[in-house]
PDB file of C-alpha atoms in Angstrom:
ATOM      1  CA  UNK P   1      -5.002  23.284  -8.272  1.00  0.00           C
ATOM      2  CA  UNK P   2      -2.446  20.452  -8.179  1.00  0.00           C
ATOM      3  CA  UNK P   3      -3.445  17.352  -6.206  1.00  0.00           C
ATOM      4  CA  UNK P   4      -1.594  15.943  -3.228  1.00  0.00           C
ATOM      5  CA  UNK P   5      -1.409  12.335  -2.066  1.00  0.00           C
ATOM      6  CA  UNK P   6      -1.738  10.732   1.353  1.00  0.00           C
ATOM      7  CA  UNK P   7      -0.675   7.095   1.542  1.00  0.00           C
ATOM      8  CA  UNK P   8      -2.153   5.952   4.841  1.00  0.00           C
ATOM      9  CA  UNK P   9      -0.437   3.528   7.172  1.00  0.00           C
ATOM     10  CA  UNK P  10      -1.423   0.769   9.538  1.00  0.00           C
ATOM     11  CA  UNK P  11      -1.400  -1.657   6.619  1.00  0.00           C
ATOM     12  CA  UNK P  12       1.590  -3.915   7.313  1.00  0.00           C
ATOM     13  CA  UNK P  13       1.571  -6.648   4.683  1.00  0.00           C
ATOM     14  CA  UNK P  14      -1.373  -4.851   3.058  1.00  0.00           C
ATOM     15  CA  UNK P  15       1.310  -2.632   1.550  1.00  0.00           C
ATOM     16  CA  UNK P  16       0.896  -4.918  -1.476  1.00  0.00           C
ATOM     17  CA  UNK P  17      -2.510  -3.304  -2.024  1.00  0.00           C
ATOM     18  CA  UNK P  18      -0.872   0.119  -2.031  1.00  0.00           C
ATOM     19  CA  UNK P  19       1.830  -1.181  -4.365  1.00  0.00           C
ATOM     20  CA  UNK P  20      -0.920  -2.235  -6.765  1.00  0.00           C
ATOM     21  CA  UNK P  21      -2.404   1.262  -6.583  1.00  0.00           C
ATOM     22  CA  UNK P  22       0.991   2.812  -7.273  1.00  0.00           C
ATOM     23  CA  UNK P  23       1.614   0.485 -10.227  1.00  0.00           C
ATOM     24  CA  UNK P  24      -1.778   1.355 -11.720  1.00  0.00           C
ATOM     25  CA  UNK P  25      -1.227   5.098 -11.378  1.00  0.00           C
ATOM     26  CA  UNK P  26       2.249   4.826 -12.913  1.00  0.00           C
ATOM     27  CA  UNK P  27       0.879   2.962 -15.926  1.00  0.00           C
ATOM     28  CA  UNK P  28      -2.585   4.467 -16.357  1.00  0.00           C
ATOM     29  CA  UNK P  29      -2.230   8.047 -15.112  1.00  0.00           C
ATOM     30  CA  UNK P  30       1.433   8.994 -14.646  1.00  0.00           C
ATOM     31  CA  UNK P  31       0.598  12.698 -14.847  1.00  0.00           C
ATOM     32  CA  UNK P  32      -1.389  12.556 -11.603  1.00  0.00           C
ATOM     33  CA  UNK P  33       1.762  11.451  -9.784  1.00  0.00           C
ATOM     34  CA  UNK P  34       4.050  13.931 -11.531  1.00  0.00           C
ATOM     35  CA  UNK P  35       1.715  16.850 -10.821  1.00  0.00           C
ATOM     36  CA  UNK P  36       1.283  16.077  -7.107  1.00  0.00           C
ATOM     37  CA  UNK P  37       2.718  19.044  -5.220  1.00  0.00           C
ATOM     38  CA  UNK P  38       3.052  17.150  -1.939  1.00  0.00           C
ATOM     39  CA  UNK P  39       3.119  13.436  -1.204  1.00  0.00           C
ATOM     40  CA  UNK P  40       2.450  12.294   2.358  1.00  0.00           C
ATOM     41  CA  UNK P  41       3.068   8.859   3.804  1.00  0.00           C
ATOM     42  CA  UNK P  42       2.736   7.225   7.175  1.00  0.00           C
ATOM     43  CA  UNK P  43       3.791   3.753   8.333  1.00  0.00           C
ATOM     44  CA  UNK P  44       3.701   1.406   5.320  1.00  0.00           C
ATOM     45  CA  UNK P  45       2.446   4.338   3.270  1.00  0.00           C
ATOM     46  CA  UNK P  46       5.778   6.097   3.867  1.00  0.00           C
ATOM     47  CA  UNK P  47       7.483   3.464   1.714  1.00  0.00           C
ATOM     48  CA  UNK P  48       5.045   3.976  -1.170  1.00  0.00           C
ATOM     49  CA  UNK P  49       5.205   7.770  -0.860  1.00  0.00           C
ATOM     50  CA  UNK P  50       9.003   7.621  -1.042  1.00  0.00           C
ATOM     51  CA  UNK P  51       8.984   5.447  -4.158  1.00  0.00           C
ATOM     52  CA  UNK P  52       6.427   7.708  -5.849  1.00  0.00           C
ATOM     53  CA  UNK P  53       8.303  10.909  -5.002  1.00  0.00           C
ATOM     54  CA  UNK P  54      11.621   9.614  -6.308  1.00  0.00           C
ATOM     55  CA  UNK P  55      10.067   8.105  -9.444  1.00  0.00           C
ATOM     56  CA  UNK P  56      11.199   4.572  -8.614  1.00  0.00           C
ATOM     57  CA  UNK P  57       9.977   1.397 -10.261  1.00  0.00           C
ATOM     58  CA  UNK P  58       8.158  -0.746  -7.735  1.00  0.00           C
ATOM     59  CA  UNK P  59       9.016  -4.136  -9.239  1.00  0.00           C
ATOM     60  CA  UNK P  60      12.245  -4.527  -7.239  1.00  0.00           C
ATOM     61  CA  UNK P  61      10.432  -3.814  -3.966  1.00  0.00           C
ATOM     62  CA  UNK P  62       7.679  -6.291  -4.850  1.00  0.00           C
ATOM     63  CA  UNK P  63      10.274  -8.963  -5.565  1.00  0.00           C
ATOM     64  CA  UNK P  64      12.087  -8.223  -2.302  1.00  0.00           C
ATOM     65  CA  UNK P  65       8.956  -8.355  -0.142  1.00  0.00           C
ATOM     66  CA  UNK P  66       7.641 -11.454  -1.928  1.00  0.00           C
ATOM     67  CA  UNK P  67      10.923 -13.200  -1.200  1.00  0.00           C
ATOM     68  CA  UNK P  68      10.610 -12.137   2.449  1.00  0.00           C
ATOM     69  CA  UNK P  69       7.205 -13.771   2.764  1.00  0.00           C
ATOM     70  CA  UNK P  70       8.373 -16.832   0.839  1.00  0.00           C
ATOM     71  CA  UNK P  71      11.119 -17.376   3.412  1.00  0.00           C
ATOM     72  CA  UNK P  72       8.554 -17.101   6.217  1.00  0.00           C
ATOM     73  CA  UNK P  73       6.116 -19.607   4.716  1.00  0.00           C
ATOM     74  CA  UNK P  74       5.783 -23.010   6.332  1.00  0.00           C
ATOM     75  CA  UNK P  75       7.229 -21.972   9.695  1.00  0.00           C
ATOM     76  CA  UNK P  76       5.458 -21.158  12.941  1.00  0.00           C
ATOM     77  CA  UNK P  77       7.802 -18.196  13.301  1.00  0.00           C
ATOM     78  CA  UNK P  78       5.895 -16.291  10.652  1.00  0.00           C
ATOM     79  CA  UNK P  79       3.000 -16.066  13.105  1.00  0.00           C
ATOM     80  CA  UNK P  80       4.972 -15.580  16.307  1.00  0.00           C
ATOM     81  CA  UNK P  81       8.043 -13.589  15.427  1.00  0.00           C
ATOM     82  CA  UNK P  82       8.039 -11.475  12.241  1.00  0.00           C
ATOM     83  CA  UNK P  83      10.312  -8.958  14.028  1.00  0.00           C
ATOM     84  CA  UNK P  84      12.833  -6.896  12.078  1.00  0.00           C
ATOM     85  CA  UNK P  85      13.015  -9.053   8.962  1.00  0.00           C
ATOM     86  CA  UNK P  86      10.488  -6.940   7.082  1.00  0.00           C
ATOM     87  CA  UNK P  87      12.122  -3.638   8.031  1.00  0.00           C
ATOM     88  CA  UNK P  88      15.596  -4.911   7.189  1.00  0.00           C
ATOM     89  CA  UNK P  89      14.439  -6.021   3.752  1.00  0.00           C
ATOM     90  CA  UNK P  90      12.676  -2.718   3.154  1.00  0.00           C
ATOM     91  CA  UNK P  91      15.915  -0.916   3.988  1.00  0.00           C
ATOM     92  CA  UNK P  92      17.781  -3.100   1.489  1.00  0.00           C
ATOM     93  CA  UNK P  93      15.128  -2.501  -1.170  1.00  0.00           C
ATOM     94  CA  UNK P  94      15.261   1.271  -0.679  1.00  0.00           C
ATOM     95  CA  UNK P  95      19.048   1.253  -0.744  1.00  0.00           C
ATOM     96  CA  UNK P  96      18.862  -0.529  -4.092  1.00  0.00           C
ATOM     97  CA  UNK P  97      15.970   1.411  -5.653  1.00  0.00           C
ATOM     98  CA  UNK P  98      16.518   5.015  -4.561  1.00  0.00           C
ATOM     99  CA  UNK P  99      18.800   7.144  -6.737  1.00  0.00           C
ATOM    100  CA  UNK P 100      21.812   8.843  -5.165  1.00  0.00           C
ATOM    101  CA  UNK P 101      20.078  12.231  -5.390  1.00  0.00           C
ATOM    102  CA  UNK P 102      16.893  10.942  -3.747  1.00  0.00           C
ATOM    103  CA  UNK P 103      17.191  13.520  -0.962  1.00  0.00           C
ATOM    104  CA  UNK P 104      17.148  16.323  -3.529  1.00  0.00           C
ATOM    105  CA  UNK P 105      14.070  14.896  -5.226  1.00  0.00           C
ATOM    106  CA  UNK P 106      12.281  14.334  -1.918  1.00  0.00           C
ATOM    107  CA  UNK P 107      13.061  17.481   0.074  1.00  0.00           C
ATOM    108  CA  UNK P 108      10.036  19.768   0.207  1.00  0.00           C
ATOM    109  CA  UNK P 109       7.781  17.303  -1.652  1.00  0.00           C
ATOM    110  CA  UNK P 110       7.915  14.082   0.382  1.00  0.00           C
ATOM    111  CA  UNK P 111       6.340  14.368   3.838  1.00  0.00           C
ATOM    112  CA  UNK P 112       6.702  11.422   6.232  1.00  0.00           C
ATOM    113  CA  UNK P 113       4.634  11.171   9.411  1.00  0.00           C
ATOM    114  CA  UNK P 114       6.413  10.004  12.557  1.00  0.00           C
ATOM    115  CA  UNK P 115       5.389   9.619  16.190  1.00  0.00           C
ATOM    116  CA  UNK P 116       7.936  11.001  18.617  1.00  0.00           C
ATOM    117  CA  UNK P 117       8.548   8.554  21.468  1.00  0.00           C
ATOM    118  CA  UNK P 118       8.696  11.379  23.991  1.00  0.00           C
ATOM    119  CA  UNK P 119       5.116  12.616  24.352  1.00  0.00           C
ATOM    120  CA  UNK P 120       3.752  10.629  21.380  1.00  0.00           C
ATOM    121  CA  UNK P 121       3.619  13.815  19.335  1.00  0.00           C
ATOM    122  CA  UNK P 122       2.890  13.787  15.625  1.00  0.00           C
ATOM    123  CA  UNK P 123       5.894  14.985  13.608  1.00  0.00           C
ATOM    124  CA  UNK P 124       6.172  15.533   9.858  1.00  0.00           C
ATOM    125  CA  UNK P 125       9.618  15.502   8.246  1.00  0.00           C
ATOM    126  CA  UNK P 126      10.119  16.871   4.749  1.00  0.00           C
ATOM    127  CA  UNK P 127      13.780  17.916   4.545  1.00  0.00           C
ATOM    128  CA  UNK P 128      16.513  15.356   3.977  1.00  0.00           C
ATOM    129  CA  UNK P 129      20.258  15.824   3.620  1.00  0.00           C
ATOM    130  CA  UNK P 130      21.052  12.377   2.193  1.00  0.00           C
ATOM    131  CA  UNK P 131      19.532   9.185   0.845  1.00  0.00           C
ATOM    132  CA  UNK P 132      20.339   7.509   4.158  1.00  0.00           C
ATOM    133  CA  UNK P 133      18.155  10.045   6.007  1.00  0.00           C
ATOM    134  CA  UNK P 134      15.175   9.119   3.841  1.00  0.00           C
ATOM    135  CA  UNK P 135      15.693   5.442   4.656  1.00  0.00           C
ATOM    136  CA  UNK P 136      15.973   6.299   8.365  1.00  0.00           C
ATOM    137  CA  UNK P 137      12.709   8.268   8.252  1.00  0.00           C
ATOM    138  CA  UNK P 138      10.862   5.429   6.494  1.00  0.00           C
ATOM    139  CA  UNK P 139      12.265   2.957   9.039  1.00  0.00           C
ATOM    140  CA  UNK P 140      11.015   5.103  11.927  1.00  0.00           C
ATOM    141  CA  UNK P 141       7.563   5.484  10.381  1.00  0.00           C
ATOM    142  CA  UNK P 142       7.368   1.684   9.957  1.00  0.00           C
ATOM    143  CA  UNK P 143       8.529   0.708  13.441  1.00  0.00           C
ATOM    144  CA  UNK P 144       5.913  -0.875  15.727  1.00  0.00           C
ATOM    145  CA  UNK P 145       7.228  -1.374  19.289  1.00  0.00           C
ATOM    146  CA  UNK P 146       7.489  -5.029  20.413  1.00  0.00           C
ATOM    147  CA  UNK P 147       6.338  -6.280  16.992  1.00  0.00           C
ATOM    148  CA  UNK P 148       9.486  -4.981  15.298  1.00  0.00           C
ATOM    149  CA  UNK P 149      11.723  -4.766  18.352  1.00  0.00           C
ATOM    150  CA  UNK P 150      12.123  -2.961  21.644  1.00  0.00           C
ATOM    151  CA  UNK P 151      14.431  -0.038  20.837  1.00  0.00           C
ATOM    152  CA  UNK P 152      12.873   2.502  18.443  1.00  0.00           C
ATOM    153  CA  UNK P 153      15.095   3.747  15.614  1.00  0.00           C
ATOM    154  CA  UNK P 154      16.167   7.377  15.437  1.00  0.00           C
ATOM    155  CA  UNK P 155      16.029  10.147  12.864  1.00  0.00           C
ATOM    156  CA  UNK P 156      18.357  13.126  13.278  1.00  0.00           C
ATOM    157  CA  UNK P 157      19.102  12.036  16.840  1.00  0.00           C
ATOM    158  CA  UNK P 158      15.468  11.703  17.984  1.00  0.00           C
ATOM    159  CA  UNK P 159      13.685   8.362  18.468  1.00  0.00           C
ATOM    160  CA  UNK P 160      10.410   7.812  16.654  1.00  0.00           C
ATOM    161  CA  UNK P 161       7.870   5.019  16.150  1.00  0.00           C
ATOM    162  CA  UNK P 162       5.110   4.216  13.668  1.00  0.00           C
ATOM    163  CA  UNK P 163       3.511   7.357  12.266  1.00  0.00           C
ATOM    164  CA  UNK P 164       0.055   5.757  12.504  1.00  0.00           C
ATOM    165  CA  UNK P 165       0.150   6.058  16.316  1.00  0.00           C
ATOM    166  CA  UNK P 166      -0.554   9.777  15.991  1.00  0.00           C
ATOM    167  CA  UNK P 167      -2.688  11.636  13.493  1.00  0.00           C
ATOM    168  CA  UNK P 168      -2.713  15.122  12.000  1.00  0.00           C
ATOM    169  CA  UNK P 169      -5.394  17.678  12.753  1.00  0.00           C
ATOM    170  CA  UNK P 170      -8.582  17.653  10.701  1.00  0.00           C
ATOM    171  CA  UNK P 171      -7.527  20.927   9.036  1.00  0.00           C
ATOM    172  CA  UNK P 172      -4.619  19.063   7.433  1.00  0.00           C
ATOM    173  CA  UNK P 173      -6.890  17.355   4.904  1.00  0.00           C
ATOM    174  CA  UNK P 174      -7.730  19.352   1.773  1.00  0.00           C
ATOM    175  CA  UNK P 175     -10.236  18.962  -1.050  1.00  0.00           C
ATOM    176  CA  UNK P 176      -7.501  18.156  -3.558  1.00  0.00           C
ATOM    177  CA  UNK P 177      -5.876  15.472  -1.389  1.00  0.00           C
ATOM    178  CA  UNK P 178      -6.174  11.918  -2.743  1.00  0.00           C
ATOM    179  CA  UNK P 179      -6.080   9.369   0.084  1.00  0.00           C
ATOM    180  CA  UNK P 180      -5.124   5.701  -0.313  1.00  0.00           C
ATOM    181  CA  UNK P 181      -5.533   2.847   2.183  1.00  0.00           C
ATOM    182  CA  UNK P 182      -5.528  -0.939   2.140  1.00  0.00           C
ATOM    183  CA  UNK P 183      -8.531  -0.970   4.498  1.00  0.00           C
ATOM    184  CA  UNK P 184     -12.129  -0.127   3.634  1.00  0.00           C
ATOM    185  CA  UNK P 185     -12.277   3.416   5.007  1.00  0.00           C
ATOM    186  CA  UNK P 186     -13.528   6.800   3.855  1.00  0.00           C
ATOM    187  CA  UNK P 187     -10.730   7.110   1.302  1.00  0.00           C
ATOM    188  CA  UNK P 188     -10.594   7.927  -2.378  1.00  0.00           C
ATOM    189  CA  UNK P 189      -8.820   4.683  -3.283  1.00  0.00           C
ATOM    190  CA  UNK P 190      -9.518   1.729  -1.007  1.00  0.00           C
ATOM    191  CA  UNK P 191     -11.376  -1.610  -1.021  1.00  0.00           C
ATOM    192  CA  UNK P 192     -15.161  -1.307  -1.270  1.00  0.00           C
ATOM    193  CA  UNK P 193     -17.044  -3.734   0.933  1.00  0.00           C
ATOM    194  CA  UNK P 194     -20.700  -4.620   0.573  1.00  0.00           C
ATOM    195  CA  UNK P 195     -23.047  -1.771   1.532  1.00  0.00           C
ATOM    196  CA  UNK P 196     -24.985  -2.350   4.720  1.00  0.00           C
ATOM    197  CA  UNK P 197     -22.788  -5.155   6.058  1.00  0.00           C
ATOM    198  CA  UNK P 198     -20.610  -3.046   8.330  1.00  0.00           C
ATOM    199  CA  UNK P 199     -20.678  -0.537  11.156  1.00  0.00           C
ATOM    200  CA  UNK P 200     -18.416   2.486  11.266  1.00  0.00           C
ATOM    201  CA  UNK P 201     -16.299   3.971  14.020  1.00  0.00           C
ATOM    202  CA  UNK P 202     -14.441   7.284  13.896  1.00  0.00           C
ATOM    203  CA  UNK P 203     -10.872   7.304  15.158  1.00  0.00           C
ATOM    204  CA  UNK P 204      -7.517   8.800  14.121  1.00  0.00           C
ATOM    205  CA  UNK P 205      -9.310  11.222  11.780  1.00  0.00           C
ATOM    206  CA  UNK P 206     -10.713   8.280   9.801  1.00  0.00           C
ATOM    207  CA  UNK P 207     -14.004   6.413   9.524  1.00  0.00           C
ATOM    208  CA  UNK P 208     -13.225   2.708  10.008  1.00  0.00           C
ATOM    209  CA  UNK P 209     -15.696   0.188   8.639  1.00  0.00           C
ATOM    210  CA  UNK P 210     -16.179  -2.791  10.949  1.00  0.00           C
ATOM    211  CA  UNK P 211     -16.705  -5.763   8.655  1.00  0.00           C
ATOM    212  CA  UNK P 212     -15.516  -9.331   8.182  1.00  0.00           C
ATOM    213  CA  UNK P 213     -13.534  -8.239   5.144  1.00  0.00           C
ATOM    214  CA  UNK P 214     -11.701  -5.575   7.133  1.00  0.00           C
ATOM    215  CA  UNK P 215     -11.068  -8.074   9.924  1.00  0.00           C
ATOM    216  CA  UNK P 216      -9.472 -10.431   7.403  1.00  0.00           C
ATOM    217  CA  UNK P 217      -7.319  -7.546   6.150  1.00  0.00           C
ATOM    218  CA  UNK P 218      -6.292  -6.767   9.718  1.00  0.00           C
ATOM    219  CA  UNK P 219      -5.130 -10.353  10.233  1.00  0.00           C
ATOM    220  CA  UNK P 220      -3.149 -10.206   6.982  1.00  0.00           C
ATOM    221  CA  UNK P 221      -1.739  -6.861   8.065  1.00  0.00           C
ATOM    222  CA  UNK P 222      -0.224  -8.337  11.225  1.00  0.00           C
ATOM    223  CA  UNK P 223       0.570 -11.903  10.156  1.00  0.00           C
ATOM    224  CA  UNK P 224       2.316 -12.669   6.910  1.00  0.00           C
ATOM    225  CA  UNK P 225      -0.213 -14.085   4.403  1.00  0.00           C
ATOM    226  CA  UNK P 226       0.638 -16.473   1.598  1.00  0.00           C
ATOM    227  CA  UNK P 227       2.128 -15.158  -1.617  1.00  0.00           C
ATOM    228  CA  UNK P 228      -1.128 -15.898  -3.406  1.00  0.00           C
ATOM    229  CA  UNK P 229      -3.081 -13.662  -1.032  1.00  0.00           C
ATOM    230  CA  UNK P 230      -0.506 -10.900  -1.409  1.00  0.00           C
ATOM    231  CA  UNK P 231      -0.826 -11.077  -5.184  1.00  0.00           C
ATOM    232  CA  UNK P 232      -4.602 -10.856  -4.816  1.00  0.00           C
ATOM    233  CA  UNK P 233      -4.149  -7.713  -2.726  1.00  0.00           C
ATOM    234  CA  UNK P 234      -1.879  -6.313  -5.436  1.00  0.00           C
ATOM    235  CA  UNK P 235      -4.457  -7.016  -8.148  1.00  0.00           C
ATOM    236  CA  UNK P 236      -7.211  -5.503  -6.016  1.00  0.00           C
ATOM    237  CA  UNK P 237      -5.200  -2.316  -5.506  1.00  0.00           C
ATOM    238  CA  UNK P 238      -4.541  -2.096  -9.246  1.00  0.00           C
ATOM    239  CA  UNK P 239      -8.239  -2.594  -9.997  1.00  0.00           C
ATOM    240  CA  UNK P 240      -9.459  -0.076  -7.402  1.00  0.00           C
ATOM    241  CA  UNK P 241      -7.074   2.597  -8.672  1.00  0.00           C
ATOM    242  CA  UNK P 242      -8.365   2.057 -12.204  1.00  0.00           C
ATOM    243  CA  UNK P 243     -11.941   2.234 -10.935  1.00  0.00           C
ATOM    244  CA  UNK P 244     -11.173   5.543  -9.188  1.00  0.00           C
ATOM    245  CA  UNK P 245      -9.712   7.004 -12.383  1.00  0.00           C
ATOM    246  CA  UNK P 246     -12.657   5.781 -14.441  1.00  0.00           C
ATOM    247  CA  UNK P 247     -15.223   7.242 -12.048  1.00  0.00           C
ATOM    248  CA  UNK P 248     -13.408  10.578 -12.038  1.00  0.00           C
ATOM    249  CA  UNK P 249     -13.481  10.611 -15.831  1.00  0.00           C
ATOM    250  CA  UNK P 250     -17.251  10.262 -15.670  1.00  0.00           C
ATOM    251  CA  UNK P 251     -17.307  13.440 -13.571  1.00  0.00           C
ATOM    252  CA  UNK P 252     -15.125  15.312 -16.047  1.00  0.00           C
ATOM    253  CA  UNK P 253     -11.808  14.854 -14.197  1.00  0.00           C
ATOM    254  CA  UNK P 254      -9.657  12.910 -16.617  1.00  0.00           C
ATOM    255  CA  UNK P 255      -6.250  11.811 -15.331  1.00  0.00           C
ATOM    256  CA  UNK P 256      -6.054   8.758 -17.582  1.00  0.00           C
ATOM    257  CA  UNK P 257      -3.304   8.634 -20.165  1.00  0.00           C
ATOM    258  CA  UNK P 258      -4.320   8.523 -23.820  1.00  0.00           C
ATOM    259  CA  UNK P 259      -5.267   5.190 -25.375  1.00  0.00           C
ATOM    260  CA  UNK P 260      -5.778   3.672 -21.922  1.00  0.00           C
ATOM    261  CA  UNK P 261      -8.163   0.721 -21.762  1.00  0.00           C
ATOM    262  CA  UNK P 262      -9.969  -0.350 -18.590  1.00  0.00           C
ATOM    263  CA  UNK P 263     -10.320  -2.703 -16.856  1.00  0.00           C
ATOM    264  CA  UNK P 264      -6.932  -4.025 -16.260  1.00  0.00           C
ATOM    265  CA  UNK P 265      -4.373  -5.814 -15.199  1.00  0.00           C
ATOM    266  CA  UNK P 266      -1.505  -4.899 -17.483  1.00  0.00           C
ATOM    267  CA  UNK P 267       0.889  -7.325 -19.105  1.00  0.00           C
ATOM    268  CA  UNK P 268       3.897  -5.812 -17.349  1.00  0.00           C
ATOM    269  CA  UNK P 269       2.133  -6.225 -14.038  1.00  0.00           C
ATOM    270  CA  UNK P 270       1.349  -9.901 -14.660  1.00  0.00           C
ATOM    271  CA  UNK P 271       4.917 -10.426 -15.828  1.00  0.00           C
ATOM    272  CA  UNK P 272       6.139  -9.013 -12.519  1.00  0.00           C
ATOM    273  CA  UNK P 273       3.981 -11.464 -10.582  1.00  0.00           C
ATOM    274  CA  UNK P 274       5.256 -14.349 -12.675  1.00  0.00           C
ATOM    275  CA  UNK P 275       8.870 -13.446 -11.992  1.00  0.00           C
ATOM    276  CA  UNK P 276       8.401 -13.096  -8.246  1.00  0.00           C
ATOM    277  CA  UNK P 277       6.240 -16.185  -7.727  1.00  0.00           C
ATOM    278  CA  UNK P 278       8.153 -18.776  -9.691  1.00  0.00           C
ATOM    279  CA  UNK P 279       5.049 -19.899 -11.566  1.00  0.00           C
ATOM    280  CA  UNK P 280       3.218 -19.073 -14.766  1.00  0.00           C
ATOM    281  CA  UNK P 281       0.429 -16.745 -13.696  1.00  0.00           C
ATOM    282  CA  UNK P 282      -2.774 -15.830 -15.430  1.00  0.00           C
ATOM    283  CA  UNK P 283      -6.073 -14.291 -14.464  1.00  0.00           C
ATOM    284  CA  UNK P 284      -9.146 -16.433 -14.975  1.00  0.00           C
ATOM    285  CA  UNK P 285     -11.950 -14.131 -16.273  1.00  0.00           C
ATOM    286  CA  UNK P 286     -14.707 -16.326 -14.878  1.00  0.00           C
ATOM    287  CA  UNK P 287     -13.471 -16.335 -11.299  1.00  0.00           C
ATOM    288  CA  UNK P 288     -11.040 -13.409 -11.198  1.00  0.00           C
ATOM    289  CA  UNK P 289      -8.570 -15.382  -9.102  1.00  0.00           C
ATOM    290  CA  UNK P 290      -4.966 -16.145  -9.832  1.00  0.00           C
ATOM    291  CA  UNK P 291      -3.961 -19.636 -10.863  1.00  0.00           C
ATOM    292  CA  UNK P 292      -0.471 -21.030 -11.167  1.00  0.00           C
ATOM    293  CA  UNK P 293       1.285 -23.957 -12.743  1.00  0.00           C
ATOM    294  CA  UNK P 294       3.420 -24.155  -9.612  1.00  0.00           C
ATOM    295  CA  UNK P 295       2.034 -27.086  -7.584  1.00  0.00           C
ATOM    296  CA  UNK P 296       2.766 -25.242  -4.351  1.00  0.00           C
ATOM    297  CA  UNK P 297       0.011 -22.753  -5.176  1.00  0.00           C
ATOM    298  CA  UNK P 298      -2.764 -25.135  -6.213  1.00  0.00           C
ATOM    299  CA  UNK P 299      -3.997 -25.790  -2.687  1.00  0.00           C
ATOM    300  CA  UNK P 300      -3.737 -22.097  -1.872  1.00  0.00           C
ATOM    301  CA  UNK P 301      -5.857 -21.242  -4.893  1.00  0.00           C
ATOM    302  CA  UNK P 302      -8.655 -23.511  -3.662  1.00  0.00           C
ATOM    303  CA  UNK P 303      -8.224 -22.270  -0.113  1.00  0.00           C
ATOM    304  CA  UNK P 304      -8.709 -18.654  -1.082  1.00  0.00           C
ATOM    305  CA  UNK P 305     -11.354 -19.220  -3.726  1.00  0.00           C
ATOM    306  CA  UNK P 306     -14.125 -18.257  -1.312  1.00  0.00           C
ATOM    307  CA  UNK P 307     -12.442 -14.959  -0.576  1.00  0.00           C
ATOM    308  CA  UNK P 308     -12.079 -14.261  -4.294  1.00  0.00           C
ATOM    309  CA  UNK P 309     -15.771 -14.999  -4.881  1.00  0.00           C
ATOM    310  CA  UNK P 310     -16.607 -12.571  -2.100  1.00  0.00           C
ATOM    311  CA  UNK P 311     -14.445  -9.972  -3.822  1.00  0.00           C
ATOM    312  CA  UNK P 312     -16.361 -10.564  -7.069  1.00  0.00           C
ATOM    313  CA  UNK P 313     -19.619  -9.810  -5.284  1.00  0.00           C
ATOM    314  CA  UNK P 314     -18.037  -6.721  -3.795  1.00  0.00           C
ATOM    315  CA  UNK P 315     -16.933  -5.506  -7.228  1.00  0.00           C
ATOM    316  CA  UNK P 316     -20.496  -5.836  -8.515  1.00  0.00           C
ATOM    317  CA  UNK P 317     -21.615  -3.486  -5.769  1.00  0.00           C
ATOM    318  CA  UNK P 318     -18.936  -0.874  -6.363  1.00  0.00           C
ATOM    319  CA  UNK P 319     -20.829   0.740  -9.212  1.00  0.00           C
ATOM    320  CA  UNK P 320     -23.528   1.684  -6.692  1.00  0.00           C
ATOM    321  CA  UNK P 321     -21.128   3.291  -4.253  1.00  0.00           C
ATOM    322  CA  UNK P 322     -20.580   7.058  -4.060  1.00  0.00           C
ATOM    323  CA  UNK P 323     -17.249   8.536  -5.087  1.00  0.00           C
ATOM    324  CA  UNK P 324     -15.587  10.111  -2.084  1.00  0.00           C
TER     325      UNK P 324
END
């Protein structure tokens, strides 16, 4: 039976984690994306689901969003008033990346979750008559009232907000569905925090892990982090996707392309980071953190070294974790 994908939302700037997952799957296991019969996305996940469905390269979107955060760095406004800048740049990126026949590629395969303003009902849209309609649907699924503005956008004449505000019924989830999230949840591909250091709470059809790591991700989700942190999220998503594929291979489910070597990150991926950051990037094997020749990043590297060391400890524990 063909798999399906659910790219969860509520991630905000954690979309860089999901971008890393997408990049890894495109490079390491492209067949798993091509064979997916249905691809679901909600909130920030709607953007990734759209790019996957239409077979787009993610590099242009990474560059666009990195530039967005770069322009917000060093100003108090990045903490107080992110507003529509992110959505406007996502619209521009989609307009640039999506092919003219995107609606034909997406109809029937791409499913975007929306929350109808009237009654807060969960709505899934899967039929599109133009590329512009896809962009409108993604915009609606991204929109958080007050944070992104006060007037919700509309799709086919109806106003909608962030798809994460409502959730599908439990029967929606299937055994062949592969779920992806930037938070440590009960998903197939997600960060793995230390066992025994968190509590769990069930809400919105998900098991949320209450931990310091998830709290840090929540802060980065709402407030724009530095470019260095975003690149760390990207690398983490790439790594976790590779780990998921490797664990599945151990259980006899081999999605990996031939001659694939793990672990990662690929040269094309590091080249992308170099182009978007303005520095010469490399991954230090001893610390697994990114370093840059750009002086602007040196202080940030030291600042986030503790977080990277914590991630190293987390990675050591992942081998002991069950595969969901």
